[in-house]
Short mmCIF file of N, CA and C in Angstrom, two decimals:
data_model
loop_
_atom_site.label_atom_id
_atom_site.label_comp_id
_atom_site.label_asym_id
_atom_site.label_seq_id
_atom_site.Cartn_x
_atom_site.Cartn_y
_atom_site.Cartn_z
N MET A 1 22.49 46.03 3.35
CA MET A 1 23.02 44.54 2.81
C MET A 1 22.67 43.40 3.89
N VAL A 2 22.17 43.80 5.24
CA VAL A 2 21.84 42.95 6.25
C VAL A 2 20.55 42.24 6.16
N LYS A 3 19.38 43.91 5.43
CA LYS A 3 18.04 43.54 4.91
C LYS A 3 18.02 42.12 3.60
N SER A 4 18.89 43.01 2.98
CA SER A 4 19.00 41.53 1.17
C SER A 4 19.25 40.29 2.28
N ILE A 5 20.26 40.16 2.99
CA ILE A 5 20.74 38.79 3.53
C ILE A 5 19.24 37.76 4.50
N ILE A 6 18.39 38.85 4.86
CA ILE A 6 17.43 38.24 5.84
C ILE A 6 15.97 38.24 4.78
N TYR A 7 16.23 38.49 4.04
CA TYR A 7 15.04 38.64 3.09
C TYR A 7 15.38 37.18 2.18
N THR A 8 16.48 37.28 1.45
CA THR A 8 16.76 35.93 1.13
C THR A 8 16.44 34.64 1.49
N LEU A 9 17.44 34.64 3.30
CA LEU A 9 16.95 33.88 3.96
C LEU A 9 15.66 33.39 3.96
N THR A 10 14.73 34.37 4.31
CA THR A 10 13.32 34.10 4.54
C THR A 10 12.72 33.70 3.33
N ALA A 11 13.30 34.02 2.30
CA ALA A 11 12.74 33.33 0.91
C ALA A 11 12.92 31.86 0.71
N ILE A 12 14.04 31.72 0.86
CA ILE A 12 14.88 30.30 0.88
C ILE A 12 13.66 29.55 2.13
N THR A 13 13.66 29.96 3.46
CA THR A 13 12.93 29.03 4.54
C THR A 13 11.54 28.84 3.69
N LEU A 14 10.85 30.05 3.56
CA LEU A 14 9.32 29.39 2.74
C LEU A 14 9.31 28.94 1.41
N CYS A 15 10.37 28.87 0.92
CA CYS A 15 10.53 27.68 -0.21
C CYS A 15 10.24 26.43 0.14
N VAL A 16 11.63 26.03 1.02
CA VAL A 16 11.84 24.99 1.54
C VAL A 16 10.11 24.35 2.74
N VAL A 17 9.86 25.05 3.26
CA VAL A 17 8.44 25.12 4.05
C VAL A 17 6.98 24.38 2.97
N LEU A 18 7.15 24.81 2.34
CA LEU A 18 6.34 24.75 1.18
C LEU A 18 6.61 23.61 0.64
N PHE A 19 7.71 23.45 -0.05
CA PHE A 19 8.11 22.18 -0.73
C PHE A 19 7.56 20.98 0.19
N VAL A 20 7.91 21.30 1.14
CA VAL A 20 7.82 19.81 2.38
C VAL A 20 6.31 19.50 3.11
N CYS A 21 5.44 20.45 3.00
CA CYS A 21 4.05 20.58 3.15
C CYS A 21 3.66 20.05 1.96
N VAL A 22 4.12 20.27 0.32
CA VAL A 22 3.27 19.97 -0.94
C VAL A 22 3.86 18.00 -0.31
N GLU A 23 5.00 18.22 -0.53
CA GLU A 23 5.50 16.55 -0.20
C GLU A 23 4.64 15.70 0.71
N ILE A 24 4.52 16.17 1.78
CA ILE A 24 3.26 15.52 2.99
C ILE A 24 1.91 15.24 2.13
N TYR A 25 1.31 16.47 1.68
CA TYR A 25 0.00 16.13 1.15
C TYR A 25 -0.10 15.09 -0.05
N VAL A 26 1.13 15.45 -1.15
CA VAL A 26 1.07 14.28 -1.98
C VAL A 26 0.95 12.86 -1.49
N ASN A 27 1.78 12.42 -0.43
CA ASN A 27 2.11 10.98 0.40
C ASN A 27 0.69 10.96 0.84
N LYS A 28 0.30 11.91 1.57
CA LYS A 28 -1.10 11.20 2.34
C LYS A 28 -2.07 10.94 1.40
N GLN A 29 -2.29 11.57 -0.32
CA GLN A 29 -3.25 11.26 -0.99
C GLN A 29 -2.84 10.01 -1.58
N PHE A 30 -1.78 9.89 -1.87
CA PHE A 30 -1.25 8.58 -2.54
C PHE A 30 -1.37 7.49 -1.74
N GLU A 31 -1.02 7.45 -0.26
CA GLU A 31 -1.63 6.88 0.90
C GLU A 31 -3.02 6.22 0.84
N GLU A 32 -3.85 7.26 0.77
CA GLU A 32 -5.23 6.84 0.51
C GLU A 32 -5.40 5.82 -0.57
N PHE A 33 -4.85 6.47 -1.80
CA PHE A 33 -5.15 5.60 -2.82
C PHE A 33 -4.53 4.34 -2.84
N THR A 34 -3.85 4.19 -2.06
CA THR A 34 -2.95 2.59 -2.10
C THR A 34 -3.54 1.93 -0.99
N ALA A 35 -4.13 2.68 -0.27
CA ALA A 35 -5.42 1.63 0.67
C ALA A 35 -6.35 1.20 -0.09
N ALA A 36 -7.10 1.87 -0.80
CA ALA A 36 -8.30 1.90 -1.37
C ALA A 36 -7.83 0.88 -2.52
N ILE A 37 -6.77 0.73 -3.21
CA ILE A 37 -6.29 -0.25 -4.37
C ILE A 37 -5.92 -1.95 -3.79
N ASP A 38 -5.08 -1.59 -2.38
CA ASP A 38 -5.46 -2.74 -1.70
C ASP A 38 -6.49 -3.50 -1.46
N THR A 39 -7.59 -2.77 -0.83
CA THR A 39 -8.66 -3.47 -0.53
C THR A 39 -9.46 -4.15 -2.19
N LEU A 40 -9.16 -3.20 -2.90
CA LEU A 40 -9.66 -3.57 -4.65
C LEU A 40 -8.90 -4.84 -4.49
N TYR A 41 -7.91 -5.28 -4.44
CA TYR A 41 -6.94 -6.41 -5.00
C TYR A 41 -7.33 -6.97 -4.16
N LYS A 42 -7.60 -7.14 -2.57
CA LYS A 42 -8.30 -8.47 -2.37
C LYS A 42 -9.54 -9.00 -2.76
N LYS A 43 -10.33 -7.97 -2.90
CA LYS A 43 -11.56 -8.59 -3.33
C LYS A 43 -11.18 -9.11 -4.95
N VAL A 44 -10.44 -8.65 -5.36
CA VAL A 44 -10.72 -9.17 -7.00
C VAL A 44 -9.72 -10.43 -6.70
N GLU A 45 -8.71 -10.96 -6.02
CA GLU A 45 -8.14 -11.75 -5.43
C GLU A 45 -9.08 -13.13 -5.13
N ASP A 46 -10.43 -12.67 -4.48
CA ASP A 46 -11.05 -13.29 -3.94
C ASP A 46 -12.28 -13.59 -4.96
N GLU A 47 -12.28 -12.75 -6.09
CA GLU A 47 -13.29 -12.57 -7.02
C GLU A 47 -14.38 -12.71 -6.77
N THR A 48 -14.48 -11.74 -5.54
CA THR A 48 -16.01 -10.93 -5.03
C THR A 48 -16.41 -9.48 -5.87
N ALA A 49 -15.14 -8.95 -6.36
CA ALA A 49 -14.96 -7.73 -6.49
C ALA A 49 -16.33 -7.20 -7.87
N ASN A 50 -16.71 -6.54 -7.97
CA ASN A 50 -17.94 -5.96 -9.06
C ASN A 50 -17.51 -4.55 -9.55
N ARG A 51 -18.27 -4.69 -10.38
CA ARG A 51 -17.94 -3.08 -11.20
C ARG A 51 -17.78 -1.95 -10.12
N GLU A 52 -18.88 -2.12 -9.02
CA GLU A 52 -19.40 -0.64 -8.59
C GLU A 52 -17.87 -0.64 -7.84
N ASP A 53 -17.19 -1.50 -6.99
CA ASP A 53 -16.05 -1.73 -6.54
C ASP A 53 -14.68 -0.95 -7.28
N GLY A 54 -14.75 -1.16 -8.68
CA GLY A 54 -13.81 -0.57 -9.58
C GLY A 54 -14.11 0.73 -9.42
N TYR A 55 -15.59 1.17 -9.53
CA TYR A 55 -15.86 2.57 -9.67
C TYR A 55 -15.84 3.35 -8.93
N ALA A 56 -15.90 2.81 -7.83
CA ALA A 56 -15.82 3.32 -6.61
C ALA A 56 -14.20 4.14 -6.29
N VAL A 57 -13.40 3.01 -6.26
CA VAL A 57 -11.79 3.81 -6.45
C VAL A 57 -11.69 4.63 -7.45
N LYS A 58 -11.87 4.15 -8.92
CA LYS A 58 -12.14 5.41 -9.71
C LYS A 58 -12.49 6.67 -9.44
N GLN A 59 -13.95 6.70 -8.50
CA GLN A 59 -14.37 8.10 -8.51
C GLN A 59 -13.71 8.54 -7.48
N MET A 60 -12.66 8.11 -6.43
CA MET A 60 -11.75 8.38 -5.04
C MET A 60 -10.81 9.02 -6.02
N TRP A 61 -10.20 8.03 -6.79
CA TRP A 61 -9.26 9.12 -7.85
C TRP A 61 -9.61 9.96 -9.04
N LEU A 62 -10.73 10.10 -9.16
CA LEU A 62 -11.13 11.41 -9.81
C LEU A 62 -11.07 12.72 -8.53
N ASP A 63 -11.72 12.54 -7.58
CA ASP A 63 -11.36 13.55 -6.87
C ASP A 63 -10.59 13.89 -6.35
N LYS A 64 -9.40 12.81 -6.29
CA LYS A 64 -8.12 13.15 -5.67
C LYS A 64 -6.95 13.83 -6.91
N LYS A 65 -7.11 13.46 -8.14
CA LYS A 65 -6.68 13.82 -9.15
C LYS A 65 -6.75 15.04 -9.44
N SER A 66 -7.95 15.81 -9.39
CA SER A 66 -8.48 17.22 -9.60
C SER A 66 -7.14 18.04 -8.64
N LYS A 67 -7.05 17.52 -7.58
CA LYS A 67 -5.99 18.75 -6.61
C LYS A 67 -4.69 18.35 -7.10
N LEU A 68 -4.30 16.70 -7.32
CA LEU A 68 -2.96 16.52 -7.75
C LEU A 68 -2.34 17.30 -9.03
N HIS A 69 -3.06 17.81 -10.00
CA HIS A 69 -2.58 18.08 -11.05
C HIS A 69 -1.87 19.72 -10.68
N ILE A 70 -2.13 20.05 -9.80
CA ILE A 70 -0.98 21.34 -9.35
C ILE A 70 -0.17 20.96 -8.87
N PHE A 71 0.37 19.79 -8.27
CA PHE A 71 1.43 19.37 -8.03
C PHE A 71 2.19 18.22 -8.88
N LEU A 72 1.95 17.61 -9.50
CA LEU A 72 2.07 16.13 -10.27
C LEU A 72 1.67 16.65 -12.07
N PRO A 73 2.91 16.29 -12.52
CA PRO A 73 2.50 16.31 -14.27
C PRO A 73 1.25 15.66 -14.97
N HIS A 74 0.88 16.15 -15.83
CA HIS A 74 -0.61 15.71 -16.46
C HIS A 74 0.26 14.13 -16.99
N ASN A 75 0.93 13.92 -16.98
CA ASN A 75 1.26 12.45 -17.89
C ASN A 75 1.36 11.71 -16.53
N ASP A 76 1.51 11.66 -15.86
CA ASP A 76 1.93 10.84 -14.29
C ASP A 76 0.53 10.59 -13.91
N ILE A 77 -0.46 11.84 -14.17
CA ILE A 77 -1.70 11.26 -13.67
C ILE A 77 -2.47 10.52 -14.89
N SER A 78 -2.19 10.76 -15.89
CA SER A 78 -2.81 9.96 -16.96
C SER A 78 -2.50 9.02 -17.06
N TYR A 79 -1.03 8.51 -16.72
CA TYR A 79 -0.85 7.27 -16.30
C TYR A 79 -1.47 6.20 -15.16
N VAL A 80 -1.79 7.10 -14.46
CA VAL A 80 -2.86 6.36 -13.42
C VAL A 80 -4.11 5.90 -13.97
N ASP A 81 -4.75 6.82 -14.35
CA ASP A 81 -5.89 7.12 -15.11
C ASP A 81 -5.99 5.75 -16.00
N TYR A 82 -5.11 5.28 -17.03
CA TYR A 82 -4.76 4.29 -18.17
C TYR A 82 -4.78 3.42 -17.28
N TRP A 83 -4.13 2.50 -16.34
CA TRP A 83 -4.12 1.38 -15.79
C TRP A 83 -5.48 1.31 -14.84
N LEU A 84 -6.06 2.11 -14.36
CA LEU A 84 -7.40 1.97 -13.31
C LEU A 84 -8.20 1.78 -14.47
N ASN A 85 -8.15 2.69 -15.84
CA ASN A 85 -9.28 2.40 -16.41
C ASN A 85 -9.40 0.61 -16.92
N GLU A 86 -8.33 0.37 -17.43
CA GLU A 86 -7.69 -0.95 -17.83
C GLU A 86 -8.45 -1.84 -16.78
N THR A 87 -8.21 -1.81 -15.27
CA THR A 87 -8.68 -2.63 -14.47
C THR A 87 -10.20 -2.68 -14.42
N CYS A 88 -10.57 -1.66 -14.06
CA CYS A 88 -11.89 -1.70 -14.05
C CYS A 88 -12.70 -2.47 -15.11
N GLY A 89 -12.62 -2.17 -16.45
CA GLY A 89 -13.16 -3.06 -17.41
C GLY A 89 -12.73 -4.40 -17.36
N LEU A 90 -11.56 -4.77 -17.06
CA LEU A 90 -11.29 -6.19 -16.68
C LEU A 90 -12.13 -6.55 -15.16
N ILE A 91 -12.56 -6.16 -14.47
CA ILE A 91 -13.45 -6.57 -13.35
C ILE A 91 -14.84 -6.70 -13.66
N TYR A 92 -15.23 -5.39 -14.74
CA TYR A 92 -16.53 -5.55 -15.31
C TYR A 92 -16.76 -6.79 -15.95
N THR A 93 -15.89 -6.89 -16.88
CA THR A 93 -15.90 -8.15 -17.59
C THR A 93 -15.42 -9.65 -16.80
N GLY A 94 -14.93 -9.52 -15.97
CA GLY A 94 -14.90 -11.24 -14.73
C GLY A 94 -13.56 -11.81 -15.18
N GLU A 95 -12.55 -10.76 -15.80
CA GLU A 95 -11.21 -11.14 -16.09
C GLU A 95 -10.17 -11.22 -14.98
N TYR A 96 -10.78 -11.64 -13.58
CA TYR A 96 -9.74 -11.39 -12.22
C TYR A 96 -8.07 -11.24 -12.53
N ASP A 97 -7.77 -12.28 -13.06
CA ASP A 97 -6.34 -12.53 -13.39
C ASP A 97 -5.98 -11.68 -13.97
N LEU A 98 -5.98 -11.34 -15.13
CA LEU A 98 -5.65 -9.87 -15.57
C LEU A 98 -5.88 -8.88 -15.11
N ALA A 99 -6.82 -9.05 -14.24
CA ALA A 99 -7.24 -7.72 -13.31
C ALA A 99 -6.25 -7.40 -12.44
N LEU A 100 -5.68 -8.79 -11.87
CA LEU A 100 -4.76 -8.45 -10.57
C LEU A 100 -3.13 -7.93 -10.93
N GLY A 101 -3.06 -8.56 -12.20
CA GLY A 101 -1.92 -7.82 -12.68
C GLY A 101 -1.86 -6.28 -13.09
N LYS A 102 -3.12 -5.81 -13.36
CA LYS A 102 -3.32 -4.48 -13.43
C LYS A 102 -3.17 -3.50 -12.31
N LEU A 103 -3.75 -4.11 -11.33
CA LEU A 103 -3.78 -3.68 -10.15
C LEU A 103 -2.11 -4.23 -8.99
N GLU A 104 -1.40 -4.76 -9.87
CA GLU A 104 -0.05 -4.95 -9.18
C GLU A 104 0.65 -3.60 -9.85
N VAL A 105 0.46 -3.43 -11.15
CA VAL A 105 1.01 -2.24 -11.62
C VAL A 105 0.75 -0.73 -10.86
N LEU A 106 -0.60 -0.66 -10.61
CA LEU A 106 -1.04 0.46 -10.12
C LEU A 106 -0.68 0.51 -8.59
N LYS A 107 -0.52 -0.66 -8.10
CA LYS A 107 -0.05 -0.60 -6.72
C LYS A 107 1.58 0.21 -6.59
N GLU A 108 2.24 -0.36 -7.62
CA GLU A 108 3.74 0.12 -7.76
C GLU A 108 3.75 1.49 -8.21
N ILE A 109 3.24 2.65 -9.17
CA ILE A 109 2.78 3.34 -9.49
C ILE A 109 2.67 4.18 -8.66
N ALA A 110 1.47 3.74 -7.24
CA ALA A 110 1.12 4.70 -6.28
C ALA A 110 2.19 4.90 -5.42
N SER A 111 3.10 3.79 -5.07
CA SER A 111 4.31 3.49 -4.12
C SER A 111 5.26 4.29 -4.60
N THR A 112 5.50 4.73 -5.88
CA THR A 112 6.94 5.15 -6.37
C THR A 112 6.69 6.13 -6.96
N LEU A 113 5.60 6.85 -7.20
CA LEU A 113 5.19 8.38 -7.89
C LEU A 113 5.35 9.43 -6.86
N PRO A 114 5.00 9.55 -5.62
CA PRO A 114 5.11 10.03 -4.77
C PRO A 114 6.62 10.32 -4.53
N ASP A 115 7.64 9.29 -4.84
CA ASP A 115 9.06 9.39 -4.43
C ASP A 115 9.52 10.28 -5.66
N SER A 116 9.04 10.61 -6.87
CA SER A 116 9.59 11.00 -7.87
C SER A 116 10.05 12.28 -7.50
N TYR A 117 8.73 12.93 -6.55
CA TYR A 117 8.79 14.50 -6.78
C TYR A 117 9.09 14.98 -5.19
N ALA A 118 9.31 14.01 -4.33
CA ALA A 118 9.85 14.07 -3.50
C ALA A 118 11.00 15.09 -3.10
N VAL A 119 11.14 16.17 -1.86
CA VAL A 119 12.15 17.05 -1.81
C VAL A 119 13.52 15.92 -1.38
N LYS A 120 14.42 15.27 -2.49
CA LYS A 120 15.30 14.99 -2.19
C LYS A 120 16.67 15.02 -3.06
N LEU A 121 17.69 14.91 -2.34
CA LEU A 121 19.48 15.23 -3.33
C LEU A 121 19.11 15.06 -4.63
N GLU A 122 18.58 13.69 -4.74
CA GLU A 122 18.71 12.85 -6.13
C GLU A 122 17.68 13.40 -6.85
N ASN A 123 16.50 13.82 -6.46
CA ASN A 123 15.54 14.40 -7.24
C ASN A 123 16.39 16.10 -7.56
N ILE A 124 16.62 16.58 -7.04
CA ILE A 124 17.37 17.71 -7.38
C ILE A 124 18.65 17.77 -8.42
N PHE A 125 18.98 16.86 -8.58
CA PHE A 125 19.88 16.73 -9.10
C PHE A 125 20.06 16.19 -10.31
#
């Protein structure tokens, strides 16, 4: 009986530690992505952004998303892909005003998406 309780508590503890570590990892990835988006936003705002700037952020996202597929649903990752591709296309054509709007959406997604999968009471129930 005592062994069962110890094994159960050990399993619960390991699960909690795993969930917390995953949350920290996902938050770190999105913090770095948000920083890159902020930099791109400033360049677009100044109308100095070029195709390479957009594709640098896109390449950064491609590197991150290959690992984030393990922890996040594919639909949420596809959503970021969609908005990032739209933004890169607008930067390429020089439509900076429209690109700013897309970047605003990307900033919001990058700030709210990790919270959707955080270990919080509201996400559990």
